[in-house]
Amino acid sequence: MTTTGDSPQSGSWTSLPSHRAWLDAEGERLLAFAESAGGAPAGFAWLDDDGRPDAAQAPQLWITARMTHVFALAHLRGRPGAGPLVDAGLAALTGPFRDAEHGGWFSSLTAEGAPAATDKSAYDHAFVVLAAASATAAGRPGAAELLADALAVVERHFWRDEEGRSVESWDRAWTELEAYRGANSNMHTVEAFLTVAAVTGDDRWLTRATSIAERLVHTAARENGWRLPEHFDPGWRPLPDYNADRKNDKFRPYGSTPGHWLEWSRLLLHLEAALGADAPGWLLPDARSLFAAAVEVGWAPDGEPGFVYTLDWADRPVVASRLHWVLTEAIGAAAALVQRTGEPGYERWYRTFWDEAVTRFVDRERGSWVHELPVGEADAVWSGKPDVYHAYQATLLPQLPLAPVLAAALRREPGAG
């Protein structure tokens, strides 16, 4: 089993100093683009294709939280100027995004910094936890207090011991719970819980992450041929026709999303490594199965390179557009499987994915990565280049052990913090 001290497999690109230098350079290029999002009236701005703040886009909690996390990682890596950007993100999360009356965080703000959308979503709150945990690892002032606050909100309002997962969203006053359960928000809750456990040393978050993974992957996805159901009713019964009239939704698209199968594949390996001898035996086989299904039916199903955004339940493309985040998660999953198994098949996919990224997504002229390559007549899913969370992590994950994850691993490096 992979242990905390393991490093990328010898013979892999990830073990080559030249490849790791390339990853570092790409990460620095992404951060230079992302810095333009700082200095917004509240948190981090949504960036357009040229890296300029897009005034048409309201300040979003998930963007501010994800960018705070990214710059915490950059600070831990020794990038000058990243620390003040983390602090600016923390100020937004403890200031205008925070609901001082009812607790929790607003999903979006007006340009003037007033609440715009007042619903309270598990997806957004998972990223607040992630940002606070990474900033705590980076030693930024006020981060530990924010983390304690965010975890208290998650425990009180989102986590359900009897369900073994998180509920989805509430109204502002926490009086009305949405009659929906989502796999996406729970996946990012696993990501956040892994980071919290690594940063705080509190293993109950690993127990909860395992509970989520067992129910959504080892049960729901396995029973559906590894085509992960994304949408559920309050009793956790799958809703296969959910959003059939909104197929290109950013966060709740119709059908299944191969990018999430890949993201889950990596998260299962982080979880296995974090649990060590206590890890259930299904984590590695399930990670393999999710990856295999994604490349079998999600990669080039229409004869063109790349992963489609969504598939229907007969494995036919629904939204065939290629989204950058799906490819970055493929890179991360392949790198994790290379490290865990050392098998050459995963190494070949890792190289294939990076070749695809450089050929079609890495934007050397305007910066960052192109977020979407449209295919056919489908409406666009994204506009601009909102953040660099997925792409920046793709430059780090191949260089770090499976446990502890990201911020905690970087904190262990000499001189970090």
mmCIF file of N, CA, C and O in Angstrom, residues 216-260:
data_model
loop_
_atom_site.group_PDB
_atom_site.id
_atom_site.type_symbol
_atom_site.label_atom_id
_atom_site.label_comp_id
_atom_site.label_asym_id
_atom_site.label_seq_id
_atom_site.Cartn_x
_atom_site.Cartn_y
_atom_site.Cartn_z
ATOM 1 N N LEU A 216 -21.702 6.061 -2.224
ATOM 2 C CA LEU A 216 -21.854 6.610 -3.570
ATOM 3 C C LEU A 216 -21.052 5.859 -4.621
ATOM 4 O O LEU A 216 -21.492 5.750 -5.768
ATOM 5 N N VAL A 217 -19.890 5.350 -4.243
ATOM 6 C CA VAL A 217 -19.060 4.631 -5.220
ATOM 7 C C VAL A 217 -19.224 3.126 -5.076
ATOM 8 O O VAL A 217 -19.642 2.443 -6.018
ATOM 9 N N HIS A 218 -18.910 2.611 -3.893
ATOM 10 C CA HIS A 218 -18.892 1.154 -3.740
ATOM 11 C C HIS A 218 -20.285 0.548 -3.829
ATOM 12 O O HIS A 218 -20.435 -0.644 -4.133
ATOM 13 N N THR A 219 -21.311 1.364 -3.596
ATOM 14 C CA THR A 219 -22.679 0.867 -3.743
ATOM 15 C C THR A 219 -23.316 1.411 -5.024
ATOM 16 O O THR A 219 -23.517 0.670 -5.985
ATOM 17 N N ALA A 220 -23.614 2.698 -5.076
ATOM 18 C CA ALA A 220 -24.403 3.248 -6.187
ATOM 19 C C ALA A 220 -23.695 3.113 -7.532
ATOM 20 O O ALA A 220 -24.296 2.675 -8.519
ATOM 21 N N ALA A 221 -22.423 3.492 -7.594
ATOM 22 C CA ALA A 221 -21.710 3.405 -8.878
ATOM 23 C C ALA A 221 -21.455 1.955 -9.262
ATOM 24 O O ALA A 221 -21.641 1.566 -10.429
ATOM 25 N N ARG A 222 -21.024 1.132 -8.321
ATOM 26 C CA ARG A 222 -20.735 -0.278 -8.636
ATOM 27 C C ARG A 222 -21.984 -0.987 -9.129
ATOM 28 O O ARG A 222 -21.935 -1.771 -10.088
ATOM 29 N N GLU A 223 -23.117 -0.709 -8.493
ATOM 30 C CA GLU A 223 -24.355 -1.369 -8.900
ATOM 31 C C GLU A 223 -24.876 -0.863 -10.243
ATOM 32 O O GLU A 223 -25.756 -1.490 -10.833
ATOM 33 N N ASN A 224 -24.321 0.243 -10.729
ATOM 34 C CA ASN A 224 -24.747 0.803 -12.010
ATOM 35 C C ASN A 224 -23.640 0.700 -13.064
ATOM 36 O O ASN A 224 -23.526 1.538 -13.956
ATOM 37 N N GLY A 225 -22.818 -0.354 -12.951
ATOM 38 C CA GLY A 225 -21.754 -0.575 -13.931
ATOM 39 C C GLY A 225 -20.719 0.519 -13.947
ATOM 40 O O GLY A 225 -20.097 0.793 -14.979
ATOM 41 N N TRP A 226 -20.498 1.168 -12.789
ATOM 42 C CA TRP A 226 -19.523 2.247 -12.598
ATOM 43 C C TRP A 226 -19.928 3.541 -13.290
ATOM 44 O O TRP A 226 -19.146 4.478 -13.355
ATOM 45 N N ARG A 227 -21.156 3.601 -13.806
ATOM 46 C CA ARG A 227 -21.707 4.858 -14.313
ATOM 47 C C ARG A 227 -22.336 5.555 -13.110
ATOM 48 O O ARG A 227 -23.476 5.279 -12.737
ATOM 49 N N LEU A 228 -21.600 6.435 -12.497
ATOM 50 C CA LEU A 228 -21.993 7.025 -11.229
ATOM 51 C C LEU A 228 -23.276 7.829 -11.355
ATOM 52 O O LEU A 228 -23.341 8.794 -12.112
ATOM 53 N N PRO A 229 -24.346 7.467 -10.636
ATOM 54 C CA PRO A 229 -25.520 8.345 -10.572
ATOM 55 C C PRO A 229 -25.152 9.630 -9.835
ATOM 56 O O PRO A 229 -24.481 9.593 -8.807
ATOM 57 N N GLU A 230 -25.582 10.746 -10.364
ATOM 58 C CA GLU A 230 -25.240 12.048 -9.783
ATOM 59 C C GLU A 230 -26.359 12.635 -8.945
ATOM 60 O O GLU A 230 -26.099 13.429 -8.040
ATOM 61 N N HIS A 231 -27.595 12.268 -9.246
ATOM 62 C CA HIS A 231 -28.754 12.945 -8.652
ATOM 63 C C HIS A 231 -29.647 11.933 -7.938
ATOM 64 O O HIS A 231 -29.939 10.852 -8.476
ATOM 65 N N PHE A 232 -30.115 12.321 -6.735
ATOM 66 C CA PHE A 232 -30.893 11.416 -5.901
ATOM 67 C C PHE A 232 -32.037 12.180 -5.245
ATOM 68 O O PHE A 232 -31.980 13.398 -5.059
ATOM 69 N N ASP A 233 -33.080 11.433 -4.850
ATOM 70 C CA ASP A 233 -34.154 12.030 -4.072
ATOM 71 C C ASP A 233 -33.762 12.003 -2.588
ATOM 72 O O ASP A 233 -32.686 11.495 -2.231
ATOM 73 N N PRO A 234 -34.579 12.542 -1.704
ATOM 74 C CA PRO A 234 -34.197 12.573 -0.283
ATOM 75 C C PRO A 234 -33.965 11.210 0.352
ATOM 76 O O PRO A 234 -33.298 11.116 1.387
ATOM 77 N N GLY A 235 -34.498 10.153 -0.249
ATOM 78 C CA GLY A 235 -34.236 8.804 0.245
ATOM 79 C C GLY A 235 -33.042 8.149 -0.415
ATOM 80 O O GLY A 235 -32.838 6.949 -0.270
ATOM 81 N N TRP A 236 -32.275 8.926 -1.180
ATOM 82 C CA TRP A 236 -31.091 8.457 -1.895
ATOM 83 C C TRP A 236 -31.425 7.419 -2.973
ATOM 84 O O TRP A 236 -30.647 6.522 -3.257
ATOM 85 N N ARG A 237 -32.578 7.587 -3.576
ATOM 86 C CA ARG A 237 -32.917 6.807 -4.759
ATOM 87 C C ARG A 237 -32.501 7.601 -5.994
ATOM 88 O O ARG A 237 -32.810 8.806 -6.086
ATOM 89 N N PRO A 238 -31.787 6.988 -6.945
ATOM 90 C CA PRO A 238 -31.298 7.728 -8.113
ATOM 91 C C PRO A 238 -32.429 8.346 -8.924
ATOM 92 O O PRO A 238 -33.527 7.779 -9.027
ATOM 93 N N LEU A 239 -32.144 9.506 -9.498
ATOM 94 C CA LEU A 239 -33.072 10.223 -10.373
ATOM 95 C C LEU A 239 -32.442 10.299 -11.764
ATOM 96 O O LEU A 239 -31.841 11.311 -12.127
ATOM 97 N N PRO A 240 -32.558 9.232 -12.561
ATOM 98 C CA PRO A 240 -31.827 9.191 -13.844
ATOM 99 C C PRO A 240 -32.271 10.239 -14.848
ATOM 100 O O PRO A 240 -31.492 10.583 -15.754
ATOM 101 N N ASP A 241 -33.477 10.772 -14.732
ATOM 102 C CA ASP A 241 -33.964 11.768 -15.689
ATOM 103 C C ASP A 241 -33.817 13.202 -15.180
ATOM 104 O O ASP A 241 -34.301 14.138 -15.826
ATOM 105 N N TYR A 242 -33.147 13.376 -14.066
ATOM 106 C CA TYR A 242 -33.017 14.707 -13.488
ATOM 107 C C TYR A 242 -32.335 15.658 -14.476
ATOM 108 O O TYR A 242 -31.331 15.328 -15.091
ATOM 109 N N ASN A 243 -32.890 16.840 -14.628
ATOM 110 C CA ASN A 243 -32.382 17.899 -15.512
ATOM 111 C C ASN A 243 -32.291 17.462 -16.976
ATOM 112 O O ASN A 243 -31.415 17.926 -17.719
ATOM 113 N N ALA A 244 -33.207 16.601 -17.387
ATOM 114 C CA ALA A 244 -33.229 16.207 -18.806
ATOM 115 C C ALA A 244 -33.473 17.406 -19.719
ATOM 116 O O ALA A 244 -33.118 17.363 -20.909
ATOM 117 N N ASP A 245 -34.064 18.462 -19.164
ATOM 118 C CA ASP A 245 -34.297 19.681 -19.945
ATOM 119 C C ASP A 245 -33.218 20.733 -19.735
ATOM 120 O O ASP A 245 -33.302 21.835 -20.275
ATOM 121 N N ARG A 246 -32.196 20.412 -18.939
ATOM 122 C CA ARG A 246 -31.063 21.326 -18.707
ATOM 123 C C ARG A 246 -29.773 20.518 -18.778
ATOM 124 O O ARG A 246 -29.012 20.422 -17.827
ATOM 125 N N LYS A 247 -29.550 19.956 -19.942
ATOM 126 C CA LYS A 247 -28.484 18.966 -20.077
ATOM 127 C C LYS A 247 -27.086 19.534 -19.846
ATOM 128 O O LYS A 247 -26.166 18.800 -19.481
ATOM 129 N N ASN A 248 -26.894 20.834 -20.071
ATOM 130 C CA ASN A 248 -25.552 21.402 -19.958
ATOM 131 C C ASN A 248 -25.359 22.195 -18.667
ATOM 132 O O ASN A 248 -24.507 23.083 -18.605
ATOM 133 N N ASP A 249 -26.118 21.871 -17.641
ATOM 134 C CA ASP A 249 -25.980 22.570 -16.369
ATOM 135 C C ASP A 249 -24.544 22.463 -15.856
ATOM 136 O O ASP A 249 -23.902 21.412 -15.978
ATOM 137 N N LYS A 250 -24.032 23.551 -15.262
ATOM 138 C CA LYS A 250 -22.642 23.573 -14.781
ATOM 139 C C LYS A 250 -22.394 22.581 -13.653
ATOM 140 O O LYS A 250 -21.318 21.995 -13.554
ATOM 141 N N PHE A 251 -23.381 22.430 -12.785
ATOM 142 C CA PHE A 251 -23.161 21.646 -11.577
ATOM 143 C C PHE A 251 -24.075 20.433 -11.449
ATOM 144 O O PHE A 251 -23.751 19.504 -10.706
ATOM 145 N N ARG A 252 -25.217 20.421 -12.155
ATOM 146 C CA ARG A 252 -26.141 19.294 -12.073
ATOM 147 C C ARG A 252 -26.593 18.889 -13.477
ATOM 148 O O ARG A 252 -27.780 18.922 -13.797
ATOM 149 N N PRO A 253 -25.693 18.504 -14.348
ATOM 150 C CA PRO A 253 -26.112 18.133 -15.700
ATOM 151 C C PRO A 253 -26.860 16.808 -15.720
ATOM 152 O O PRO A 253 -26.695 15.962 -14.826
ATOM 153 N N TYR A 254 -27.669 16.645 -16.743
ATOM 154 C CA TYR A 254 -28.370 15.369 -16.956
ATOM 155 C C TYR A 254 -27.358 14.268 -17.258
ATOM 156 O O TYR A 254 -26.311 14.491 -17.870
ATOM 157 N N GLY A 255 -27.680 13.050 -16.846
ATOM 158 C CA GLY A 255 -26.856 11.891 -17.177
ATOM 159 C C GLY A 255 -25.724 11.701 -16.188
ATOM 160 O O GLY A 255 -25.805 12.104 -15.030
ATOM 161 N N SER A 256 -24.671 11.065 -16.660
ATOM 162 C CA SER A 256 -23.499 10.825 -15.820
ATOM 163 C C SER A 256 -22.303 11.576 -16.385
ATOM 164 O O SER A 256 -22.245 11.878 -17.579
ATOM 165 N N THR A 257 -21.344 11.858 -15.505
ATOM 166 C CA THR A 257 -20.234 12.755 -15.818
ATOM 167 C C THR A 257 -18.913 12.015 -15.660
ATOM 168 O O THR A 257 -18.435 11.838 -14.523
ATOM 169 N N PRO A 258 -18.284 11.559 -16.750
ATOM 170 C CA PRO A 258 -17.034 10.804 -16.626
ATOM 171 C C PRO A 258 -15.935 11.525 -15.856
ATOM 172 O O PRO A 258 -15.113 10.887 -15.188
ATOM 173 N N GLY A 259 -15.934 12.853 -15.917
ATOM 174 C CA GLY A 259 -14.940 13.594 -15.148
ATOM 175 C C GLY A 259 -15.026 13.321 -13.662
ATOM 176 O O GLY A 259 -14.014 13.293 -12.957
ATOM 177 N N HIS A 260 -16.235 13.096 -13.167
ATOM 178 C CA HIS A 260 -16.401 12.780 -11.752
ATOM 179 C C HIS A 260 -15.971 11.354 -11.450
ATOM 180 O O HIS A 260 -15.501 11.073 -10.345
#
